[in-house]
Short mmCIF file of N, CA and C in Angstrom, two decimals:
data_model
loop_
_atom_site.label_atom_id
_atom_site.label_comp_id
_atom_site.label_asym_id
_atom_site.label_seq_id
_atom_site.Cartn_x
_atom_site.Cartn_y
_atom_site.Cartn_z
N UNK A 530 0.82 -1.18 0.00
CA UNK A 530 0.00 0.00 0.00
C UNK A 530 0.87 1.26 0.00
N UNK A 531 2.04 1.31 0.61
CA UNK A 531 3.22 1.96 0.85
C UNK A 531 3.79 2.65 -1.04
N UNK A 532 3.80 1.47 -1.36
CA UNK A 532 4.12 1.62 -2.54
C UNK A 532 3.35 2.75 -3.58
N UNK A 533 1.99 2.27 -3.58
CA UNK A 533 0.65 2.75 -4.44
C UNK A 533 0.91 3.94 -4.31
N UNK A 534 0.95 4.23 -2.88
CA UNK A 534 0.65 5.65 -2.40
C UNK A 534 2.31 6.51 -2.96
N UNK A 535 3.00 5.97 -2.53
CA UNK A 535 4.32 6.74 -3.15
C UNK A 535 4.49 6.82 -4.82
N UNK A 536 3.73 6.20 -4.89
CA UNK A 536 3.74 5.91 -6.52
C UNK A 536 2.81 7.11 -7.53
N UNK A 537 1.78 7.33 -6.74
CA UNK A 537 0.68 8.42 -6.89
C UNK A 537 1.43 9.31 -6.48
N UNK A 538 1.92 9.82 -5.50
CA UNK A 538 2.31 10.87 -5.26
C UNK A 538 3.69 11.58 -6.09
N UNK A 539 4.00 10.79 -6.73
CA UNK A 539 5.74 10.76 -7.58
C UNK A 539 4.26 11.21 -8.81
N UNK A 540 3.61 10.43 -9.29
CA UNK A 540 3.04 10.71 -10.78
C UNK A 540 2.19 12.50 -10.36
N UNK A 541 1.49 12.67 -9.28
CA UNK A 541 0.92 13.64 -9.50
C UNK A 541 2.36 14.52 -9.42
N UNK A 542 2.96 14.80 -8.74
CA UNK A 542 3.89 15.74 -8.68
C UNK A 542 4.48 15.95 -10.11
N UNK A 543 4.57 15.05 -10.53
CA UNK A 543 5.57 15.66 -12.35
C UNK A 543 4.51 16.14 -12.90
N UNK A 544 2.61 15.52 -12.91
CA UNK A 544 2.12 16.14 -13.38
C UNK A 544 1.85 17.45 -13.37
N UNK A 545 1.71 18.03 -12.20
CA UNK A 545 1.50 19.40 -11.84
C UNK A 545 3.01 20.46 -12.13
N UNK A 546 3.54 19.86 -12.02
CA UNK A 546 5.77 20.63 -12.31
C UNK A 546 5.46 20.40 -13.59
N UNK A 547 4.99 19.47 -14.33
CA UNK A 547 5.46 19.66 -16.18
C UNK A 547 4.46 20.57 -16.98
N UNK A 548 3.08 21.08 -16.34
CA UNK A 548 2.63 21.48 -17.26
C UNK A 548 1.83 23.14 -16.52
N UNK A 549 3.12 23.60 -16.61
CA UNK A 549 3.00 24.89 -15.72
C UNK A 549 2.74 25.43 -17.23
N UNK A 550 2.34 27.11 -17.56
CA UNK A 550 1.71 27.41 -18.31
C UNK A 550 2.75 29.04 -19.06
N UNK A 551 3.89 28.45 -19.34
CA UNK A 551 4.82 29.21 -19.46
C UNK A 551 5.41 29.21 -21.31
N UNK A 552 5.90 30.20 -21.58
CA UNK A 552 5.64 30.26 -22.68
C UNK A 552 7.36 29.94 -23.25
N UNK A 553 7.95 28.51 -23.74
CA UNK A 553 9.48 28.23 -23.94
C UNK A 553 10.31 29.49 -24.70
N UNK A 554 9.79 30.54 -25.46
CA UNK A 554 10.39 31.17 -26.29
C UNK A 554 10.48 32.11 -25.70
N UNK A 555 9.75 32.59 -24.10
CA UNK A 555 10.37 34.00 -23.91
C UNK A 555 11.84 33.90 -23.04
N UNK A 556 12.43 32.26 -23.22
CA UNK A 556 13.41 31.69 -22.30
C UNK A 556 14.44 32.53 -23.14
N UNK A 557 14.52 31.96 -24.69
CA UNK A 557 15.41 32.44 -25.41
C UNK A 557 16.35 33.72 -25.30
N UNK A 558 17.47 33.89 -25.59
CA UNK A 558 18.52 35.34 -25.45
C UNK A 558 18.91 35.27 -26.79
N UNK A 559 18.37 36.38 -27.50
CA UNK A 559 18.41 36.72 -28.65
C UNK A 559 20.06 37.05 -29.24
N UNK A 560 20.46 37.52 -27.88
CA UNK A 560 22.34 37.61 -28.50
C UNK A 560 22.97 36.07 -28.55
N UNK A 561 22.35 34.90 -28.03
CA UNK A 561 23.32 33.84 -27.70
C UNK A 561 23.03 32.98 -29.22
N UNK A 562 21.49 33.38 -29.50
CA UNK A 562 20.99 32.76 -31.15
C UNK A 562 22.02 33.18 -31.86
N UNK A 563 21.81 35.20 -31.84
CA UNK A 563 23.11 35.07 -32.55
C UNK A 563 24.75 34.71 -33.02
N UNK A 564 24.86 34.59 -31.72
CA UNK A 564 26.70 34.18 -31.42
C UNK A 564 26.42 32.78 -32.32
N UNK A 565 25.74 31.93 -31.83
CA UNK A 565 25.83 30.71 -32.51
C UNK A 565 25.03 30.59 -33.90
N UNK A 566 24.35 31.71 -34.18
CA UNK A 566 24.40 31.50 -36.13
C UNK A 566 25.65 32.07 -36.57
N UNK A 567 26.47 33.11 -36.21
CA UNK A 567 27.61 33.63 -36.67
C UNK A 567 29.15 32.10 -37.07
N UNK A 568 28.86 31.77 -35.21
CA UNK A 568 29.90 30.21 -35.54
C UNK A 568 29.14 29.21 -36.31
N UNK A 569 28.18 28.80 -36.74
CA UNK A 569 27.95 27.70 -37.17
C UNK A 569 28.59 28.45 -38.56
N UNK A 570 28.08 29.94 -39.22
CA UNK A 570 28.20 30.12 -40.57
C UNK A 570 30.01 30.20 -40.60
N UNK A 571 30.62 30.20 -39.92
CA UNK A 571 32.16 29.83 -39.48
C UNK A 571 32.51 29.00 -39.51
N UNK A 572 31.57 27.58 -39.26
CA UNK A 572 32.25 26.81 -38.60
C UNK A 572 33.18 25.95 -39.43
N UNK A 573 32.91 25.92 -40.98
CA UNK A 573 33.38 25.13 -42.25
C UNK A 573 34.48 25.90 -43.01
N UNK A 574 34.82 26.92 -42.50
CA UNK A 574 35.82 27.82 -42.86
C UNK A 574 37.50 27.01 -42.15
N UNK A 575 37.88 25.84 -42.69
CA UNK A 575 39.09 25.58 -42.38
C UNK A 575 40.23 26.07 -43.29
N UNK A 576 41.25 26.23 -42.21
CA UNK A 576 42.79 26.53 -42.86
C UNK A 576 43.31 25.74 -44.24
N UNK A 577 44.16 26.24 -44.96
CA UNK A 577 44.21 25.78 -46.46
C UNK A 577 45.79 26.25 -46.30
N UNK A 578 46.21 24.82 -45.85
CA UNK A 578 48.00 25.02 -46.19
C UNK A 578 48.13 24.46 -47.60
N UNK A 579 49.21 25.64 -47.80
CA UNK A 579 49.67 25.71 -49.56
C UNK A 579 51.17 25.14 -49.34
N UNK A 580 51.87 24.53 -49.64
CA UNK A 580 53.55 24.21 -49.66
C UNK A 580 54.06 25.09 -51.19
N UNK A 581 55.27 25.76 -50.92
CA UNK A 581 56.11 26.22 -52.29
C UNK A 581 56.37 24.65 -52.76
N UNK A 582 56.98 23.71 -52.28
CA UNK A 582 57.11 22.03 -52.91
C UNK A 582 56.30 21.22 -51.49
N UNK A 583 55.71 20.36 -52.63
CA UNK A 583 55.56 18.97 -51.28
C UNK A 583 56.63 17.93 -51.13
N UNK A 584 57.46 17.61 -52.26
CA UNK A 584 58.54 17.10 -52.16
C UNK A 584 59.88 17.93 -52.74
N UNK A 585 60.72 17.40 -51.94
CA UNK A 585 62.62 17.44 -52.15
C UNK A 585 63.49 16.86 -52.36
N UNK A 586 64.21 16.72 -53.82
CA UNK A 586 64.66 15.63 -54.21
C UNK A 586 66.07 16.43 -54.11
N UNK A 587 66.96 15.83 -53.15
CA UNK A 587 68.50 16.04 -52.71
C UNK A 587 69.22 15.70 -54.04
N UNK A 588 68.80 15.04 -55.14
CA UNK A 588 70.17 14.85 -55.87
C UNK A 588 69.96 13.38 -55.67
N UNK A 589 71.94 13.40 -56.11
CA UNK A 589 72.61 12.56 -56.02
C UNK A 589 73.49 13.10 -54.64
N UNK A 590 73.68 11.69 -53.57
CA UNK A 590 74.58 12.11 -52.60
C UNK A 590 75.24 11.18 -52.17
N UNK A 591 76.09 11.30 -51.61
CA UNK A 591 77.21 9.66 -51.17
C UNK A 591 76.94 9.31 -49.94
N UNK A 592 76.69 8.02 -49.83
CA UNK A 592 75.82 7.21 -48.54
C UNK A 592 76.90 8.04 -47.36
N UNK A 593 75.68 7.99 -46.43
CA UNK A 593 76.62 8.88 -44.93
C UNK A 593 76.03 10.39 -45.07
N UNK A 594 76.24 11.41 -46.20
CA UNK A 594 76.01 12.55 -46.61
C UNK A 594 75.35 13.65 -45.67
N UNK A 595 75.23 13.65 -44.65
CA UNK A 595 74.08 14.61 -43.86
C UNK A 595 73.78 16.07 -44.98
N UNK A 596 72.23 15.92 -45.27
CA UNK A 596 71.85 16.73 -46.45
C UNK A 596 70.39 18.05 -45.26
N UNK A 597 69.97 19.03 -45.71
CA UNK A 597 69.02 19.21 -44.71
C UNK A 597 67.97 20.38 -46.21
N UNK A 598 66.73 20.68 -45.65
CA UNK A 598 65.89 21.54 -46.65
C UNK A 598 65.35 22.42 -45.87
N UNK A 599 64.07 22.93 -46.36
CA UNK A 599 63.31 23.75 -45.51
C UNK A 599 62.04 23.83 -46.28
N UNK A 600 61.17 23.28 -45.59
CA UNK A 600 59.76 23.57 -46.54
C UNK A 600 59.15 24.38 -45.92
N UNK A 601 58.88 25.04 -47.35
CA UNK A 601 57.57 26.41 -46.37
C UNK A 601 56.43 26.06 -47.24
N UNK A 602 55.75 26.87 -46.45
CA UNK A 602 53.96 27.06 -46.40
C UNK A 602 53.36 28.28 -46.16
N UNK A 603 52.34 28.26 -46.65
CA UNK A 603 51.19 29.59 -46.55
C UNK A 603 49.78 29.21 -46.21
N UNK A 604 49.48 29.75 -44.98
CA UNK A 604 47.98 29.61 -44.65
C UNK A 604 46.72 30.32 -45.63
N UNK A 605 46.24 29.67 -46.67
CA UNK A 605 45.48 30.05 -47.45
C UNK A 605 44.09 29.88 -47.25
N UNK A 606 43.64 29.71 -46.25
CA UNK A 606 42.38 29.63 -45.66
C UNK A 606 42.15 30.90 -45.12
N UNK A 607 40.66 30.99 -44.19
CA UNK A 607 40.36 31.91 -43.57
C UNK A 607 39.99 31.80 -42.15
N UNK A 608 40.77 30.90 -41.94
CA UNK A 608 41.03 30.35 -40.28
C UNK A 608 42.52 29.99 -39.97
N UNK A 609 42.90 30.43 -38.52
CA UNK A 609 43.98 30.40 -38.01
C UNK A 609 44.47 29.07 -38.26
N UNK A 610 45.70 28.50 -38.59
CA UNK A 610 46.16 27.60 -39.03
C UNK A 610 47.24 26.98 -37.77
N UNK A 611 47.24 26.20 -37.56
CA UNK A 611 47.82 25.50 -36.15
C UNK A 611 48.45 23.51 -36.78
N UNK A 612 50.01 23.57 -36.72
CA UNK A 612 50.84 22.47 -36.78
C UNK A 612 51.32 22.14 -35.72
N UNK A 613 50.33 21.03 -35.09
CA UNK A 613 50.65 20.72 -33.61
C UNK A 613 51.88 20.10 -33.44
N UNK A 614 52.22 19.03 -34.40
CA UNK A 614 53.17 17.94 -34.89
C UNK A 614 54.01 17.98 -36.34
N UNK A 615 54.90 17.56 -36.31
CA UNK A 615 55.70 17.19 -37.45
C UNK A 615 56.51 15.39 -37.24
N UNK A 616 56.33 14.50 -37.83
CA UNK A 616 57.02 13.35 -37.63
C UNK A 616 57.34 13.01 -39.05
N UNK A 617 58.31 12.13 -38.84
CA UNK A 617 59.19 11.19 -40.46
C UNK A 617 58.99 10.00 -40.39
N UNK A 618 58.85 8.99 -41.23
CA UNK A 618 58.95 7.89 -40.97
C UNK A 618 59.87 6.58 -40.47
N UNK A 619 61.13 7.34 -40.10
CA UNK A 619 61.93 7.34 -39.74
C UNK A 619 63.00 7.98 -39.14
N UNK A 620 64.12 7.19 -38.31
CA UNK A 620 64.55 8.35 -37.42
C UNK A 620 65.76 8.62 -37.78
N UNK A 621 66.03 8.33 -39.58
CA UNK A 621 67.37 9.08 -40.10
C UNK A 621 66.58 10.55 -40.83
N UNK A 622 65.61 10.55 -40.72
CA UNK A 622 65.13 12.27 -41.10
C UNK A 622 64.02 12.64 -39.96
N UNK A 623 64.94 13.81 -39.45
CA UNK A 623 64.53 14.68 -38.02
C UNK A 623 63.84 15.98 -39.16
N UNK A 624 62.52 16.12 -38.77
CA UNK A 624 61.76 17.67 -38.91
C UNK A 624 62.20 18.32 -37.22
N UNK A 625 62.17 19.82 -37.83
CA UNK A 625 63.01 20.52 -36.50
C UNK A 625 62.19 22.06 -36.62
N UNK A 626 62.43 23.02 -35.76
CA UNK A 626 62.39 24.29 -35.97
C UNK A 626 61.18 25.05 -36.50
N UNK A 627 59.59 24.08 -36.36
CA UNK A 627 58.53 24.83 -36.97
C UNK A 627 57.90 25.29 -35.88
N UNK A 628 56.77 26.35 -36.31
CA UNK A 628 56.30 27.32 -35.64
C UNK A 628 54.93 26.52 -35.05
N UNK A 629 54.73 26.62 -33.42
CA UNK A 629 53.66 25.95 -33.13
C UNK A 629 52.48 26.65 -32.91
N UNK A 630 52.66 28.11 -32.95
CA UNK A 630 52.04 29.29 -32.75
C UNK A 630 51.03 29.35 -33.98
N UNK A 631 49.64 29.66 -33.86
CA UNK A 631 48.46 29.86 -34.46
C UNK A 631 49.14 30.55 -35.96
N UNK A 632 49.20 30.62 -37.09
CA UNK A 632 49.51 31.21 -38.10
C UNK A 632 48.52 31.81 -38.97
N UNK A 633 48.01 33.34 -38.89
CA UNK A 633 47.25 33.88 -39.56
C UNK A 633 46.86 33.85 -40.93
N UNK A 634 45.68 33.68 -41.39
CA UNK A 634 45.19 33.52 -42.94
C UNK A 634 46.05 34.54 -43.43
N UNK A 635 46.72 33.88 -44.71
CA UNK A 635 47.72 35.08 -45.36
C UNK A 635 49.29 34.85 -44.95
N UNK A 636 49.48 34.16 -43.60
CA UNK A 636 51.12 34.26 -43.26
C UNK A 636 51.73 33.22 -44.03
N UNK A 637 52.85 32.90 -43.91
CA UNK A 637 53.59 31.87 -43.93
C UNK A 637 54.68 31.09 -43.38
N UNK A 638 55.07 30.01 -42.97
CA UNK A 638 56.04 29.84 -42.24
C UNK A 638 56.78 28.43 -42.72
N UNK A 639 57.77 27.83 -42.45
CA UNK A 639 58.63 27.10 -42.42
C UNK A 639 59.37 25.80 -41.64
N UNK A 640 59.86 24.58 -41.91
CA UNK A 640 60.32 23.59 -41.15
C UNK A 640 61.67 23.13 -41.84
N UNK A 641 62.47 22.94 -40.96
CA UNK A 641 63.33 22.12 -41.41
C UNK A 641 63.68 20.76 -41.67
N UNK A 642 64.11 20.34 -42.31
CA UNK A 642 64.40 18.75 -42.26
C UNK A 642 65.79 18.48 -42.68
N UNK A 643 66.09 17.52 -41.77
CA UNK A 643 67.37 17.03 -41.48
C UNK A 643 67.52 15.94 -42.21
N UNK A 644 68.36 15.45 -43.16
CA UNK A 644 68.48 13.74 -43.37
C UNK A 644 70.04 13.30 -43.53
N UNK A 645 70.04 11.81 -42.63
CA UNK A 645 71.16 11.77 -42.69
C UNK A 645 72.23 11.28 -43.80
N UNK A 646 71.09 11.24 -44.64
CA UNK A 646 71.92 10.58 -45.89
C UNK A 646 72.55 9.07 -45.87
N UNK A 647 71.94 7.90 -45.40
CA UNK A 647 72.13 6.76 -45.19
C UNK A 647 71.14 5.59 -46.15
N UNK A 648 71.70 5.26 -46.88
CA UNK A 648 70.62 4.20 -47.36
C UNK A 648 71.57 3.37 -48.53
N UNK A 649 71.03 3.19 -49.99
CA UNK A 649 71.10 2.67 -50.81
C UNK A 649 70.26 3.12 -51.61
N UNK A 650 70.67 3.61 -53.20
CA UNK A 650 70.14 3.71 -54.35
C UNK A 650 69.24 4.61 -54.13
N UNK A 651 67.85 4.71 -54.65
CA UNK A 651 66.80 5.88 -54.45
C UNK A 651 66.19 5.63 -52.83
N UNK A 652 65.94 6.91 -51.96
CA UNK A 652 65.59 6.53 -51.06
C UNK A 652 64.37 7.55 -50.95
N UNK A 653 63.39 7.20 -50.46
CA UNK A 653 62.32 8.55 -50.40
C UNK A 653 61.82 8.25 -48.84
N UNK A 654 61.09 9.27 -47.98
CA UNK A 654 60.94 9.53 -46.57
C UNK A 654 59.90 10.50 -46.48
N UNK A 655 58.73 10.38 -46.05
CA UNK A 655 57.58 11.13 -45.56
C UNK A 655 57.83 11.85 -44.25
N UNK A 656 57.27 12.56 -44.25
CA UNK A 656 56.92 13.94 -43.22
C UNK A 656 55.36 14.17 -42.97
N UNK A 657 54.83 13.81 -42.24
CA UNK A 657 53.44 13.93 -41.81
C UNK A 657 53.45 14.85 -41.20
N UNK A 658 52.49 16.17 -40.83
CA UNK A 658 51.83 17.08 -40.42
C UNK A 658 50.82 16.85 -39.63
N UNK A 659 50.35 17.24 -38.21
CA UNK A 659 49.20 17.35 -38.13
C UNK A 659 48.82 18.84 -37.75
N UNK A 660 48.19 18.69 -38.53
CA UNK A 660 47.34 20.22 -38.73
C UNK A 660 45.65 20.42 -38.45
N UNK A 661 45.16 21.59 -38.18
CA UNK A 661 43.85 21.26 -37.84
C UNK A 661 43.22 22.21 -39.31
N UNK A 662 43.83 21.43 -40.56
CA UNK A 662 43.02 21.76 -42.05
C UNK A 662 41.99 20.81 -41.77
N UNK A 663 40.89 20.69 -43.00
CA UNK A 663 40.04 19.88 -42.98
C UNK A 663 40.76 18.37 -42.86
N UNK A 664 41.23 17.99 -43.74
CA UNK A 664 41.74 17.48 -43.42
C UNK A 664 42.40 16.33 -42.18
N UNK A 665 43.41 17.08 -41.41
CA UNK A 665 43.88 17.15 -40.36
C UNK A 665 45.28 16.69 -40.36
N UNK A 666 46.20 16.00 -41.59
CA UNK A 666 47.24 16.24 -41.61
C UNK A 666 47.67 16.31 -43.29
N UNK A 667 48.93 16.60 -43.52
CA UNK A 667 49.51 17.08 -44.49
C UNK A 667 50.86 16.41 -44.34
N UNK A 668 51.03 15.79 -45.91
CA UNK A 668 52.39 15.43 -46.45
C UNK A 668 53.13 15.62 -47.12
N UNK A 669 54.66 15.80 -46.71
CA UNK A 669 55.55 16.01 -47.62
C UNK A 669 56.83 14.70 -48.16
N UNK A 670 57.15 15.12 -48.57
CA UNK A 670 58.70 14.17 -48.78
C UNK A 670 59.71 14.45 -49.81
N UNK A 671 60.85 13.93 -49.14
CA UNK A 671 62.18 14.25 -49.49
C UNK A 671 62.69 12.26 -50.36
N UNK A 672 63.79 12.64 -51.37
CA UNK A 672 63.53 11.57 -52.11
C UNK A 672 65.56 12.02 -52.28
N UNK A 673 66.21 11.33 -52.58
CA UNK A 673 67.79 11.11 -52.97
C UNK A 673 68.23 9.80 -53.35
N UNK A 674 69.27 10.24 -54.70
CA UNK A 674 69.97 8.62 -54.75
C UNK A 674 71.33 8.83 -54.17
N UNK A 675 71.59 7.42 -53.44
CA UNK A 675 72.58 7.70 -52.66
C UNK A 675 73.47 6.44 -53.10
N UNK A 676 74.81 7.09 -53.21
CA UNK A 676 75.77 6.38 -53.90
C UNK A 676 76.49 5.50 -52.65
N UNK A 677 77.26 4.37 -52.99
CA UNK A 677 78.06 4.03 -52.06
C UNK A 677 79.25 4.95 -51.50
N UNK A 678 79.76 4.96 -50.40
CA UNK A 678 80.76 5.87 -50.26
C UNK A 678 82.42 5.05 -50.74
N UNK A 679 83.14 6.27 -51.57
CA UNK A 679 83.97 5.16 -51.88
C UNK A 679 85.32 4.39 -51.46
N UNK A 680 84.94 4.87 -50.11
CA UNK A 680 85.85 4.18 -49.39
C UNK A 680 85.50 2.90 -48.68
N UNK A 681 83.95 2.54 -48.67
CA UNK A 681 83.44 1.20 -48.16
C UNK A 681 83.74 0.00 -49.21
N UNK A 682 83.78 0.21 -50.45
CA UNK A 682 84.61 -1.12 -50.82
C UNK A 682 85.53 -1.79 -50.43
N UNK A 683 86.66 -0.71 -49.92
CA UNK A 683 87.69 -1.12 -49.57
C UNK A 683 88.24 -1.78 -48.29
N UNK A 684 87.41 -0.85 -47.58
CA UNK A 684 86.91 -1.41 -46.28
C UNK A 684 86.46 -2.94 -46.07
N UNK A 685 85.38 -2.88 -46.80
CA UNK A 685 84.47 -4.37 -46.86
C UNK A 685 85.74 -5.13 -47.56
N UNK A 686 86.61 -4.90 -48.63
CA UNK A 686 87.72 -6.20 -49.21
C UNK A 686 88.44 -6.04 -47.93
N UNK A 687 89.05 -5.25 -47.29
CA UNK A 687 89.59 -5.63 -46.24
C UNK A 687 89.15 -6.40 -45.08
N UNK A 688 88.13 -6.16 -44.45
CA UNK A 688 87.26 -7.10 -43.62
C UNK A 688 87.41 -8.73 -44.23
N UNK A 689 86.88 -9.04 -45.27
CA UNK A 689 86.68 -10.31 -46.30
C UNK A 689 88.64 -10.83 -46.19
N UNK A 690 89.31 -9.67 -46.71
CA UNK A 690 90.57 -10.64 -46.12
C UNK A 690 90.84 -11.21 -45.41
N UNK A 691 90.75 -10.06 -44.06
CA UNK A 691 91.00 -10.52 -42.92
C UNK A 691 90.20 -11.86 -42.63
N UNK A 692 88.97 -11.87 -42.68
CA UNK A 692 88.21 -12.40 -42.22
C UNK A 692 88.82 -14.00 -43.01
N UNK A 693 89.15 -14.18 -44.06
CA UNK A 693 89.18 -15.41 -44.63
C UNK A 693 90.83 -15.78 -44.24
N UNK A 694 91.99 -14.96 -43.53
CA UNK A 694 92.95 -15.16 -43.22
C UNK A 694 93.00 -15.80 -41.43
N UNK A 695 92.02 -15.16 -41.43
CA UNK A 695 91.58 -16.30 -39.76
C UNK A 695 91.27 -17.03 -39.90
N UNK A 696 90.62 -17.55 -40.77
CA UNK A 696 90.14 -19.01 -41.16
C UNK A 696 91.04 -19.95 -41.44
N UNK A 697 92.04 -19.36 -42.41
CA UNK A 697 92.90 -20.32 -42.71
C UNK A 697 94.00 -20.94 -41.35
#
């Protein structure tokens, strides 16, 4: 009976609290409608990074070589442009020295990249961006053929001597 009665008394109460006789639209603040039609008509307005190159082709260079570039960019959008990150796909090319600071529609700015010049024959290496373009990141890359250095032949026939003179 405990129940019934608490049960009635929970239903009349929301009934009488929900249908008070108030009118929802004079709740509204006519400046806050506006703030938020202004951002929504904003809200698709993302940053538009432009690169002078997306890639950098070093040449020809002799394995070992430490080679370095600089890619720039221009915020061609009409929203502040922000590069939280820069990474390589590896850790013989270091990105270094970019700007983490908001970059105004219209500016432009710059990164460096480091490579150490280590590989064999054509080597190519990505640079990922994260950026808050539509998007959300941006790629570049650096590409070189890299020669043997020519003192590792000699090296390596020497090793192979040695190596087959211990044997004997």
């Amino acid at each position: 009976m405990k129940k019934v009665i608490l049960g009635l008394s929970a239903l009349c109460m929301v009934a009488f609290t929900s249908c008070k006789e108030e009118n929802a639209s004079s709740k509204i603040n006519s400046e806050n409608v506006a703030a938020a039609a202004e951002r929504d008509a904003t809200a698709g307005d993302f940053p538009v990074i432009a690169f002078v190159e997306t890639e950098h082709d070093f040449g020809t260079i002799t394995n070992g070589t430490p080679v370095e570039t600089k890619f720039k960019y221009t915020n061609t959008g009409k929203s502040p442009l922000v590069v939280s990150n820069i990474k390589s796909t590896c850790g013989c090319t270091v990105p270094s020295d970019w700007n983490k600071e908001r970059i105004a529609p219209g500016d432009s700015a710059e990164f460096t990249v480091k490579f150490n010049g280590k590989g064999n024959n054509q080597v190519s290496k990505s640079i990922t961006l994260t950026t808050n373009t539509e998007k959300g990141s941006e790629v570049v890359k650096i590409k070189a053929f890299i020669e043997p250095d020519p003192n590792a032949p000699a090296k390596a026939a020497n090793k192979a001597k040695s190596a087959i003179k211990s044997v004997q």
